[in-house]
């Protein structure tokens, strides 16, 4: 179990000894015969769950089983935006708790995740959209969450290079959350992995779950590419592969998988301080510390488990960028990739029991799950440890699609590709 603490003193000490004393960030564990709790999926949510199970609930004999490598899934593929400016009562306390956990995360896990509260600005382009944003801002402030409605002059001051006079989508102002921002995505996976490992969690990479073993209605373990592993409780946190893994347990989920693409330009001088989103289409952009413009847009329109996207969406995202800031057309695209999104029917997640005893599910994050990582881990750990939902995650029930208690933040209806 690695127990090295990172600090200015350890950096100085290692500089003096030629960096020969750094320990592995986490152990490369081999599977044991059985555990009390197994989490399937070594993404942000799975690792955070294991960490809080050990830290907050004091549990041990925990393993995280990952089919690839830590950071290879969506946790290392997203556009790194974190915020808590949701409007519905079921969502606000959850996402605000997540943002609060981000604010203290680096101290908590002793890892530099480059949490940067540089602000998230959602632009509005019509009077009706302004009214909707004013309503959202009011709902947030009533819940103690920061939100500021800006007029065009205030936005111009912050971002003078945007296309305010665009004939179709003139920019009238924006809703700003100053506490939102970005976090280095793969560092979150590495940081949680290290912190969980330090508390005794076995992180088992290159170990694909291929089936479940049951005794009656109770799950007793998982079949994997490295053999059978027994467990009293099993949590699924496999994001885009949720429906595939659930099928192995005989469950059919209200989830579709779609690819979402991200884009990074060549490095240029800093000119975008925070995160900016285009309110008349689907386009969001920030600038990384290395100078690359990091941006994205909509999911691909068809269902897929392939983490590569199609060209019409590339064109659509670039159109959004050009409408918002025409100067982006002069920048060269450096790289682009995709990830698989677990799109639920109402655009909101599921953190719940399944109909199978001892099997729990964490899924349906759509393309907003990165910001939720800390709260999702905490709430999933609470559910698994105590067998009851965390008070801030009671809305994320699996049966809400049957009972009609949808949490439809966007108001799009049961069309996963539109959320
Ligand atoms: C391009 C893109 C941009 C995004 N932008 C944002 C953003 O700006 N802000 C935001 O909040 N969210 C964003 N998201 C969404 C966010 O990344 C995801 O919702 C979130 O990361 C999903 O949770 P995770 O980290 O646990 O997923 P993952 O990292 O995908 O973890 C799931 C893990 O399960 C493993 N797994 C799957 N099947 C098996 C199996 N059979 N056995 C063992 N392991 C298995 C996978 O290998 C994977 O490592 C974006 C996503 C993408 C792809």
Short mmCIF file of C-alpha atoms and ligand atoms in Angstrom, two decimals:
data_model
loop_
_atom_site.label_atom_id
_atom_site.label_comp_id
_atom_site.label_asym_id
_atom_site.label_seq_id
_atom_site.Cartn_x
_atom_site.Cartn_y
_atom_site.Cartn_z
CA UNK A 1 0.00 0.00 0.00
CA UNK A 2 1.63 3.29 -1.10
CA UNK A 3 1.73 5.76 1.78
CA UNK A 4 3.86 8.58 0.41
CA UNK A 5 2.48 12.08 1.04
CA UNK A 6 2.82 14.71 -1.69
CA UNK A 7 3.96 18.14 -0.50
CA UNK A 8 6.43 20.89 -1.31
CA UNK A 9 8.90 19.09 0.97
CA UNK A 10 8.61 15.80 -0.90
CA UNK A 11 9.15 17.64 -4.22
CA UNK A 12 12.29 19.34 -2.85
CA UNK A 13 13.58 16.11 -1.34
CA UNK A 14 13.08 14.21 -4.61
CA UNK A 15 14.73 17.01 -6.58
CA UNK A 16 17.83 16.54 -4.41
CA UNK A 17 17.96 12.75 -4.88
CA UNK A 18 17.30 12.74 -8.64
CA UNK A 19 13.65 11.69 -8.31
CA UNK A 20 14.62 8.16 -7.30
CA UNK A 21 12.32 7.92 -4.27
CA UNK A 22 8.85 8.34 -5.79
CA UNK A 23 6.67 5.33 -5.07
CA UNK A 24 4.13 3.90 -7.55
CA UNK A 25 0.95 5.97 -7.44
CA UNK A 26 -1.07 2.85 -6.61
CA UNK A 27 -0.38 -0.89 -6.34
CA UNK A 28 -1.10 -3.11 -9.32
CA UNK A 29 -3.29 -5.54 -7.37
CA UNK A 30 -4.15 -9.09 -8.44
CA UNK A 31 -7.65 -10.38 -7.72
CA UNK A 32 -8.24 -12.19 -4.43
CA UNK A 33 -10.74 -15.04 -4.14
CA UNK A 34 -13.41 -12.80 -2.66
CA UNK A 35 -14.19 -9.33 -1.31
CA UNK A 36 -16.92 -7.75 0.76
CA UNK A 37 -17.58 -5.18 -1.98
CA UNK A 38 -16.62 -5.11 -5.66
CA UNK A 39 -17.07 -2.00 -7.79
CA UNK A 40 -17.14 -2.73 -11.52
CA UNK A 41 -15.56 0.12 -13.52
CA UNK A 42 -12.40 2.03 -12.69
CA UNK A 43 -13.64 5.37 -13.98
CA UNK A 44 -14.11 8.46 -11.85
CA UNK A 45 -17.37 7.24 -10.32
CA UNK A 46 -16.15 3.74 -9.48
CA UNK A 47 -12.90 4.94 -7.92
CA UNK A 48 -14.62 7.72 -5.97
CA UNK A 49 -17.16 5.18 -4.66
CA UNK A 50 -14.39 2.87 -3.45
CA UNK A 51 -12.58 5.80 -1.83
CA UNK A 52 -15.64 7.01 0.11
CA UNK A 53 -16.59 3.43 1.08
CA UNK A 54 -13.21 3.15 2.76
CA UNK A 55 -12.85 6.70 4.05
CA UNK A 56 -16.36 7.83 5.00
CA UNK A 57 -17.90 4.46 5.88
CA UNK A 58 -14.76 2.79 7.24
CA UNK A 59 -15.24 -0.37 5.15
CA UNK A 60 -12.50 -2.70 3.96
CA UNK A 61 -12.05 -5.72 1.65
CA UNK A 62 -13.04 -3.61 -1.36
CA UNK A 63 -11.91 -4.04 -5.00
CA UNK A 64 -12.35 -1.95 -8.13
CA UNK A 65 -12.34 -4.10 -11.26
CA UNK A 66 -11.47 -2.33 -14.53
CA UNK A 67 -11.44 -3.95 -17.96
CA UNK A 68 -8.81 -1.56 -19.35
CA UNK A 69 -6.60 0.91 -17.56
CA UNK A 70 -7.39 3.61 -14.99
CA UNK A 71 -8.31 6.83 -16.80
CA UNK A 72 -9.00 5.14 -20.15
CA UNK A 73 -12.77 5.69 -20.05
CA UNK A 74 -14.84 8.87 -20.07
CA UNK A 75 -13.14 10.19 -16.95
CA UNK A 76 -10.06 10.82 -19.12
CA UNK A 77 -11.98 11.81 -22.26
CA UNK A 78 -14.30 14.61 -21.19
CA UNK A 79 -14.05 18.37 -21.68
CA UNK A 80 -13.36 18.86 -17.94
CA UNK A 81 -16.24 21.25 -17.12
CA UNK A 82 -17.61 21.33 -13.57
CA UNK A 83 -20.56 23.41 -12.37
CA UNK A 84 -23.68 23.13 -10.23
CA UNK A 85 -26.13 25.39 -12.10
CA UNK A 86 -28.97 22.86 -12.34
CA UNK A 87 -32.54 23.97 -11.73
CA UNK A 88 -34.71 21.07 -10.58
CA UNK A 89 -35.15 20.35 -6.84
CA UNK A 90 -33.88 16.76 -7.30
CA UNK A 91 -30.69 18.02 -8.92
CA UNK A 92 -29.58 21.24 -7.19
CA UNK A 93 -28.51 19.80 -3.78
CA UNK A 94 -26.70 16.90 -5.46
CA UNK A 95 -24.67 18.96 -7.93
CA UNK A 96 -23.97 21.68 -5.34
CA UNK A 97 -22.63 19.04 -2.94
CA UNK A 98 -20.43 17.82 -5.78
CA UNK A 99 -19.05 21.29 -6.40
CA UNK A 100 -18.34 21.68 -2.68
CA UNK A 101 -16.46 18.37 -2.72
CA UNK A 102 -14.43 19.57 -5.73
CA UNK A 103 -13.52 22.68 -3.75
CA UNK A 104 -11.86 20.58 -1.04
CA UNK A 105 -10.85 17.56 -3.10
CA UNK A 106 -7.14 18.22 -3.59
CA UNK A 107 -6.54 18.60 0.15
CA UNK A 108 -8.75 15.61 0.89
CA UNK A 109 -6.98 13.19 -1.45
CA UNK A 110 -3.56 14.91 -1.35
CA UNK A 111 -3.40 15.16 -5.14
CA UNK A 112 -3.16 18.09 -7.55
CA UNK A 113 -6.24 17.73 -9.76
CA UNK A 114 -5.88 21.30 -11.08
CA UNK A 115 -9.30 22.36 -9.80
CA UNK A 116 -9.78 25.76 -11.43
CA UNK A 117 -12.87 27.80 -10.55
CA UNK A 118 -12.57 30.03 -13.60
CA UNK A 119 -16.33 30.49 -14.07
CA UNK A 120 -18.93 29.00 -16.43
CA UNK A 121 -20.92 31.42 -18.59
CA UNK A 122 -24.07 30.24 -20.43
CA UNK A 123 -24.96 32.76 -23.16
CA UNK A 124 -28.54 33.74 -24.03
CA UNK A 125 -29.68 34.94 -27.42
CA UNK A 126 -33.33 35.98 -27.05
CA UNK A 127 -35.67 37.56 -24.50
CA UNK A 128 -37.34 34.21 -23.87
CA UNK A 129 -34.01 32.57 -23.17
CA UNK A 130 -33.04 35.42 -20.85
CA UNK A 131 -36.25 34.85 -18.88
CA UNK A 132 -35.51 31.13 -18.63
CA UNK A 133 -31.98 31.89 -17.39
CA UNK A 134 -33.31 34.47 -14.90
CA UNK A 135 -35.61 31.77 -13.54
CA UNK A 136 -32.74 29.28 -13.29
CA UNK A 137 -30.56 31.87 -11.55
CA UNK A 138 -33.34 32.65 -9.06
CA UNK A 139 -33.85 28.94 -8.30
CA UNK A 140 -30.12 28.57 -7.71
CA UNK A 141 -29.84 31.57 -5.40
CA UNK A 142 -32.87 30.37 -3.41
CA UNK A 143 -30.86 27.19 -2.77
CA UNK A 144 -27.76 29.16 -1.79
CA UNK A 145 -25.95 28.49 -5.08
CA UNK A 146 -24.14 31.36 -6.82
CA UNK A 147 -25.57 32.67 -10.12
CA UNK A 148 -25.37 36.07 -11.84
CA UNK A 149 -27.45 37.21 -14.79
CA UNK A 150 -25.29 39.42 -17.02
CA UNK A 151 -26.42 41.80 -19.74
CA UNK A 152 -24.66 42.19 -23.06
CA UNK A 153 -22.37 45.01 -21.87
CA UNK A 154 -21.07 42.87 -18.99
CA UNK A 155 -20.44 39.90 -21.29
CA UNK A 156 -18.72 42.17 -23.85
CA UNK A 157 -16.35 43.33 -21.14
CA UNK A 158 -15.38 39.74 -20.33
CA UNK A 159 -15.31 38.36 -23.87
CA UNK A 160 -14.95 41.19 -26.41
CA UNK A 161 -14.22 38.86 -29.33
CA UNK A 162 -17.60 37.05 -29.45
CA UNK A 163 -19.93 37.64 -32.41
CA UNK A 164 -22.55 39.82 -30.70
CA UNK A 165 -24.23 40.96 -33.92
CA UNK A 166 -24.67 37.49 -35.43
CA UNK A 167 -27.79 37.80 -37.66
CA UNK A 168 -29.41 34.56 -36.44
CA UNK A 169 -28.01 34.29 -32.91
CA UNK A 170 -27.17 37.73 -31.49
CA UNK A 171 -25.71 37.52 -27.97
CA UNK A 172 -27.84 39.40 -25.43
CA UNK A 173 -26.11 38.32 -22.21
CA UNK A 174 -25.38 35.28 -20.07
CA UNK A 175 -25.86 33.42 -16.80
CA UNK A 176 -22.58 33.17 -14.92
CA UNK A 177 -21.57 30.74 -12.21
CA UNK A 178 -18.21 31.97 -10.93
CA UNK A 179 -17.60 28.87 -8.80
CA UNK A 180 -17.87 26.60 -11.85
CA UNK A 181 -14.80 25.87 -13.95
CA UNK A 182 -12.56 23.02 -14.99
CA UNK A 183 -10.67 20.14 -13.35
CA UNK A 184 -7.95 18.10 -15.02
CA UNK A 185 -9.93 15.00 -15.89
CA UNK A 186 -7.40 12.15 -15.76
CA UNK A 187 -5.80 13.54 -12.60
CA UNK A 188 -9.15 12.94 -10.92
CA UNK A 189 -8.94 9.25 -11.79
CA UNK A 190 -5.30 9.01 -10.67
CA UNK A 191 -5.95 10.97 -7.47
CA UNK A 192 -8.94 8.90 -6.40
CA UNK A 193 -7.11 5.68 -7.35
CA UNK A 194 -4.13 6.63 -5.21
CA UNK A 195 -6.27 7.72 -2.28
CA UNK A 196 -8.40 4.55 -2.44
CA UNK A 197 -5.28 2.38 -2.69
CA UNK A 198 -3.82 4.08 0.39
CA UNK A 199 -6.94 3.00 2.27
CA UNK A 200 -6.48 -0.62 1.22
CA UNK A 201 -8.72 -0.83 -1.87
CA UNK A 202 -7.45 -3.31 -4.50
CA UNK A 203 -7.44 -1.69 -7.95
CA UNK A 204 -7.43 -4.49 -10.51
CA UNK A 205 -6.78 -3.36 -14.08
CA UNK A 206 -7.06 -5.45 -17.28
CA UNK A 207 -9.84 -7.46 -15.68
CA UNK A 208 -13.06 -7.51 -17.70
CA UNK A 209 -16.32 -8.57 -16.11
CA UNK A 210 -18.01 -11.13 -18.35
CA UNK A 211 -20.86 -12.37 -16.17
CA UNK A 212 -22.46 -12.60 -12.72
CA UNK A 213 -22.94 -15.60 -10.46
CA UNK A 214 -26.15 -15.77 -8.43
CA UNK A 215 -27.60 -17.87 -5.67
CA UNK A 216 -31.36 -17.46 -6.12
CA UNK A 217 -31.97 -13.73 -6.34
CA UNK A 218 -28.71 -12.81 -4.59
CA UNK A 219 -25.55 -12.01 -6.47
CA UNK A 220 -22.51 -13.90 -5.17
CA UNK A 221 -19.70 -12.79 -7.45
CA UNK A 222 -18.46 -11.90 -10.91
CA UNK A 223 -16.96 -13.89 -13.75
CA UNK A 224 -13.98 -12.03 -15.19
CA UNK A 225 -11.23 -12.45 -17.75
CA UNK A 226 -9.02 -13.25 -14.73
CA UNK A 227 -11.34 -15.81 -13.17
CA UNK A 228 -14.23 -15.82 -10.70
CA UNK A 229 -14.20 -13.29 -7.83
CA UNK A 230 -16.71 -13.66 -5.00
CA UNK A 231 -18.42 -10.66 -3.36
CA UNK A 232 -21.18 -9.91 -0.87
CA UNK A 233 -22.11 -6.65 -2.61
CA UNK A 234 -21.41 -5.49 -6.17
CA UNK A 235 -21.74 -1.95 -7.57
CA UNK A 236 -21.82 -1.26 -11.32
CA UNK A 237 -20.26 2.06 -12.42
CA UNK A 238 -19.43 1.39 -16.06
CA UNK A 239 -20.86 4.54 -17.74
CA UNK A 240 -21.25 3.91 -21.51
CA UNK A 241 -21.18 0.15 -20.98
CA UNK A 242 -24.00 0.15 -18.40
CA UNK A 243 -26.57 -1.57 -20.59
CA UNK A 244 -24.02 -4.21 -21.68
CA UNK A 245 -22.96 -5.10 -18.14
CA UNK A 246 -26.54 -4.99 -16.83
CA UNK A 247 -27.55 -7.41 -19.58
CA UNK A 248 -25.07 -9.91 -18.10
CA UNK A 249 -27.17 -9.77 -14.92
CA UNK A 250 -30.42 -10.15 -16.88
CA UNK A 251 -31.42 -6.48 -16.52
CA UNK A 252 -32.68 -4.20 -19.30
CA UNK A 253 -31.93 -0.55 -18.50
CA UNK A 254 -33.70 2.64 -19.64
CA UNK A 255 -30.40 3.75 -21.21
CA UNK A 256 -29.04 4.19 -24.75
CA UNK A 257 -25.33 4.52 -25.52
CA UNK A 258 -24.11 7.23 -27.91
CA UNK A 259 -20.67 8.58 -28.80
CA UNK A 260 -19.71 12.11 -27.73
CA UNK A 261 -16.67 13.78 -29.27
CA UNK A 262 -14.17 16.27 -27.82
CA UNK A 263 -11.80 18.54 -29.73
CA UNK A 264 -8.52 20.26 -28.85
CA UNK A 265 -6.81 22.91 -30.99
CA UNK A 266 -3.14 23.80 -31.29
CA UNK A 267 -1.81 25.88 -28.38
CA UNK A 268 -2.37 29.61 -28.65
CA UNK A 269 -1.94 32.57 -26.29
CA UNK A 270 -4.51 32.71 -23.45
CA UNK A 271 -7.69 34.54 -24.46
CA UNK A 272 -10.62 32.64 -22.91
CA UNK A 273 -10.49 32.89 -19.11
CA UNK A 274 -13.43 30.66 -18.22
CA UNK A 275 -15.88 28.22 -19.79
CA UNK A 276 -18.30 29.65 -22.37
CA UNK A 277 -21.37 27.89 -23.75
CA UNK A 278 -23.36 28.89 -26.84
CA UNK A 279 -27.05 29.07 -25.95
CA UNK A 280 -28.40 28.89 -29.50
CA UNK A 281 -26.82 25.58 -30.40
CA UNK A 282 -24.73 23.05 -28.58
CA UNK A 283 -21.16 24.27 -28.25
CA UNK A 284 -18.95 24.75 -25.18
CA UNK A 285 -15.36 25.91 -25.01
CA UNK A 286 -12.55 26.63 -22.56
CA UNK A 287 -8.80 27.03 -22.88
CA UNK A 288 -6.44 24.57 -21.24
CA UNK A 289 -3.36 25.60 -19.26
CA UNK A 290 -1.25 24.46 -22.23
CA UNK A 291 -3.14 26.92 -24.47
CA UNK A 292 -5.26 24.47 -26.48
CA UNK A 293 -8.90 25.35 -27.04
CA UNK A 294 -10.95 22.48 -25.60
CA UNK A 295 -14.44 22.26 -27.06
CA UNK A 296 -17.36 20.00 -27.82
CA UNK A 297 -21.02 19.86 -28.80
CA UNK A 298 -23.74 17.29 -29.32
CA UNK A 299 -23.66 13.51 -29.15
CA UNK A 300 -23.77 11.47 -32.33
CA UNK A 301 -27.37 10.80 -33.32
CA UNK A 302 -27.27 7.00 -33.45
CA UNK A 303 -26.67 4.37 -30.78
CA UNK A 304 -23.14 3.00 -30.60
CA UNK A 305 -20.58 1.43 -28.25
CA UNK A 306 -17.67 2.62 -30.44
CA UNK A 307 -15.62 5.45 -28.95
CA UNK A 308 -15.12 7.22 -32.26
CA UNK A 309 -17.51 9.78 -33.68
CA UNK A 310 -18.81 10.72 -37.12
CA UNK A 311 -18.04 13.66 -39.41
CA UNK A 312 -21.49 15.36 -39.51
CA UNK A 313 -21.16 16.05 -35.77
CA UNK A 314 -17.63 17.43 -36.30
CA UNK A 315 -19.14 19.83 -38.86
CA UNK A 316 -22.01 20.74 -36.54
CA UNK A 317 -19.65 21.50 -33.62
CA UNK A 318 -17.41 23.64 -35.85
CA UNK A 319 -20.47 25.56 -37.12
CA UNK A 320 -21.43 26.33 -33.51
CA UNK A 321 -17.89 27.55 -32.83
CA UNK A 322 -17.88 29.76 -35.93
CA UNK A 323 -21.25 31.30 -35.06
CA UNK A 324 -20.02 32.15 -31.58
CA UNK A 325 -16.47 33.30 -32.28
CA UNK A 326 -15.53 33.48 -35.97
CA UNK A 327 -11.84 33.84 -35.09
CA UNK A 328 -11.81 30.14 -34.16
CA UNK A 329 -11.81 29.40 -37.90
CA UNK A 330 -8.13 30.39 -38.08
CA UNK A 331 -7.06 27.84 -35.46
CA UNK A 332 -5.92 24.36 -36.43
CA UNK A 333 -7.49 21.33 -34.80
CA UNK A 334 -4.84 19.22 -33.09
CA UNK A 335 -6.77 16.19 -31.92
CA UNK A 336 -10.24 14.78 -31.48
CA UNK A 337 -11.63 11.69 -29.76
CA UNK A 338 -14.86 10.13 -28.54
CA UNK A 339 -16.31 8.52 -25.45
CA UNK A 340 -19.43 6.41 -24.90
CA UNK A 341 -22.28 8.16 -23.10
CA UNK A 342 -24.90 6.34 -21.03
CA UNK A 343 -27.91 8.45 -22.08
CA UNK A 344 -30.91 7.91 -19.80
CA UNK A 345 -34.51 8.59 -20.86
CA UNK A 346 -34.80 11.82 -18.84
CA UNK A 347 -31.17 12.97 -18.96
CA UNK A 348 -30.64 12.29 -15.24
CA UNK A 349 -28.61 9.58 -13.53
CA UNK A 350 -29.57 6.43 -11.64
CA UNK A 351 -28.03 5.62 -8.23
CA UNK A 352 -30.09 2.78 -6.83
CA UNK A 353 -30.57 -0.86 -5.89
CA UNK A 354 -31.38 -3.23 -8.72
CA UNK A 355 -34.07 -5.93 -8.49
CA UNK A 356 -31.20 -8.38 -7.75
CA UNK A 357 -30.15 -8.55 -4.08
CA UNK A 358 -26.64 -7.25 -3.47
CA UNK A 359 -26.35 -5.62 -6.92
CA UNK A 360 -26.36 -1.82 -7.12
CA UNK A 361 -26.29 0.52 -10.10
CA UNK A 362 -24.68 3.88 -10.82
CA UNK A 363 -25.40 4.92 -14.43
CA UNK A 364 -27.19 7.28 -16.82
CA UNK A 365 -24.73 10.16 -16.49
CA UNK A 366 -25.25 11.25 -20.09
CA UNK A 367 -22.59 13.81 -20.92
CA UNK A 368 -22.64 15.57 -17.57
CA UNK A 369 -21.17 12.97 -15.26
CA UNK A 370 -17.68 14.34 -14.76
CA UNK A 371 -18.84 17.23 -12.59
CA UNK A 372 -20.83 14.73 -10.54
CA UNK A 373 -17.89 12.43 -9.80
CA UNK A 374 -17.35 13.29 -6.09
CA UNK A 375 -21.03 13.40 -5.10
CA UNK A 376 -21.81 10.32 -7.15
CA UNK A 377 -19.02 8.41 -5.39
CA UNK A 378 -20.21 9.59 -1.99
CA UNK A 379 -23.88 8.80 -2.64
CA UNK A 380 -23.18 5.41 -4.25
CA UNK A 381 -20.93 4.50 -1.32
CA UNK A 382 -23.71 5.55 1.08
CA UNK A 383 -26.23 3.37 -0.76
CA UNK A 384 -23.95 0.32 -0.78
CA UNK A 385 -22.80 0.75 2.82
CA UNK A 386 -26.17 1.56 4.42
CA UNK A 387 -28.60 0.03 1.91
CA UNK A 388 -30.54 3.28 1.71
CA UNK A 389 -30.18 6.28 -0.64
CA UNK A 390 -28.19 9.32 0.41
CA UNK A 391 -30.62 12.20 1.18
CA UNK A 392 -29.32 14.26 -1.78
CA UNK A 393 -29.73 11.42 -4.28
CA UNK A 394 -33.28 10.19 -3.57
CA UNK A 395 -34.56 11.36 -6.97
CA UNK A 396 -32.24 9.06 -8.91
CA UNK A 397 -34.36 5.93 -8.59
CA UNK A 398 -34.36 3.21 -11.22
CA UNK A 399 -38.15 2.81 -11.07
CA UNK A 400 -38.90 6.49 -11.80
CA UNK A 401 -39.39 5.73 -15.49
CA UNK A 402 -42.19 3.34 -14.54
CA UNK A 403 -43.77 5.57 -11.89
CA UNK A 404 -43.50 8.80 -13.90
CA UNK A 405 -41.17 10.65 -11.51
CA UNK A 406 -38.79 11.73 -14.28
CA UNK A 407 -36.05 14.28 -13.49
CA UNK A 408 -36.09 16.03 -16.85
CA UNK A 409 -33.78 19.04 -16.37
CA UNK A 410 -33.94 20.01 -20.04
CA UNK A 411 -37.67 19.37 -20.47
CA UNK A 412 -37.06 17.29 -23.61
CA UNK A 413 -39.22 14.27 -22.83
CA UNK A 414 -38.22 10.62 -23.15
CA UNK A 415 -35.73 11.08 -26.01
CA UNK A 416 -32.24 10.23 -24.74
CA UNK A 417 -30.53 11.67 -27.82
CA UNK A 418 -31.98 15.12 -27.00
CA UNK A 419 -30.80 15.37 -23.39
C1 LIG B 1 -16.10 13.94 -25.04
C2 LIG B 1 -16.75 14.00 -23.69
C3 LIG B 1 -16.92 15.22 -23.07
C4 LIG B 1 -17.52 15.29 -21.80
N1 LIG B 1 -17.56 16.49 -21.17
C5 LIG B 1 -18.02 16.57 -19.89
C6 LIG B 1 -17.92 17.79 -19.18
O1 LIG B 1 -17.35 18.77 -19.68
N2 LIG B 1 -18.44 17.84 -17.92
C7 LIG B 1 -19.05 16.76 -17.36
O2 LIG B 1 -19.53 16.88 -16.24
N3 LIG B 1 -19.09 15.56 -17.99
C8 LIG B 1 -18.58 15.44 -19.25
N4 LIG B 1 -18.60 14.23 -19.91
C9 LIG B 1 -19.25 13.06 -19.26
C10 LIG B 1 -18.37 12.36 -18.26
O3 LIG B 1 -17.07 12.18 -18.75
C11 LIG B 1 -19.00 11.00 -17.90
O4 LIG B 1 -20.37 11.15 -17.58
C12 LIG B 1 -18.31 10.35 -16.70
O5 LIG B 1 -16.92 10.39 -16.83
C13 LIG B 1 -18.80 8.90 -16.58
O6 LIG B 1 -18.36 8.29 -15.39
P1 LIG B 1 -16.96 7.52 -15.19
O7 LIG B 1 -15.89 8.52 -15.04
O8 LIG B 1 -17.09 6.58 -14.08
O9 LIG B 1 -16.86 6.77 -16.60
P2 LIG B 1 -15.64 5.95 -17.24
O10 LIG B 1 -14.35 6.65 -17.04
O11 LIG B 1 -16.06 5.64 -18.65
O12 LIG B 1 -15.62 4.64 -16.35
C14 LIG B 1 -16.31 3.44 -16.63
C15 LIG B 1 -15.29 2.35 -16.66
O13 LIG B 1 -15.94 1.08 -16.72
C16 LIG B 1 -15.10 0.21 -17.42
N5 LIG B 1 -15.85 -0.96 -17.87
C17 LIG B 1 -16.81 -1.02 -18.82
N6 LIG B 1 -17.23 -2.28 -18.99
C18 LIG B 1 -16.53 -3.05 -18.11
C19 LIG B 1 -16.51 -4.44 -17.81
N7 LIG B 1 -17.29 -5.31 -18.47
N8 LIG B 1 -15.65 -4.88 -16.85
C20 LIG B 1 -14.85 -4.02 -16.17
N9 LIG B 1 -14.83 -2.69 -16.43
C21 LIG B 1 -15.65 -2.22 -17.38
C22 LIG B 1 -14.59 1.06 -18.58
O14 LIG B 1 -13.41 0.53 -19.15
C23 LIG B 1 -14.38 2.42 -17.88
O15 LIG B 1 -13.04 2.62 -17.48
C24 LIG B 1 -17.99 14.11 -21.17
C25 LIG B 1 -17.80 12.88 -21.79
C26 LIG B 1 -17.16 12.81 -23.03
C27 LIG B 1 -16.89 11.47 -23.66
#
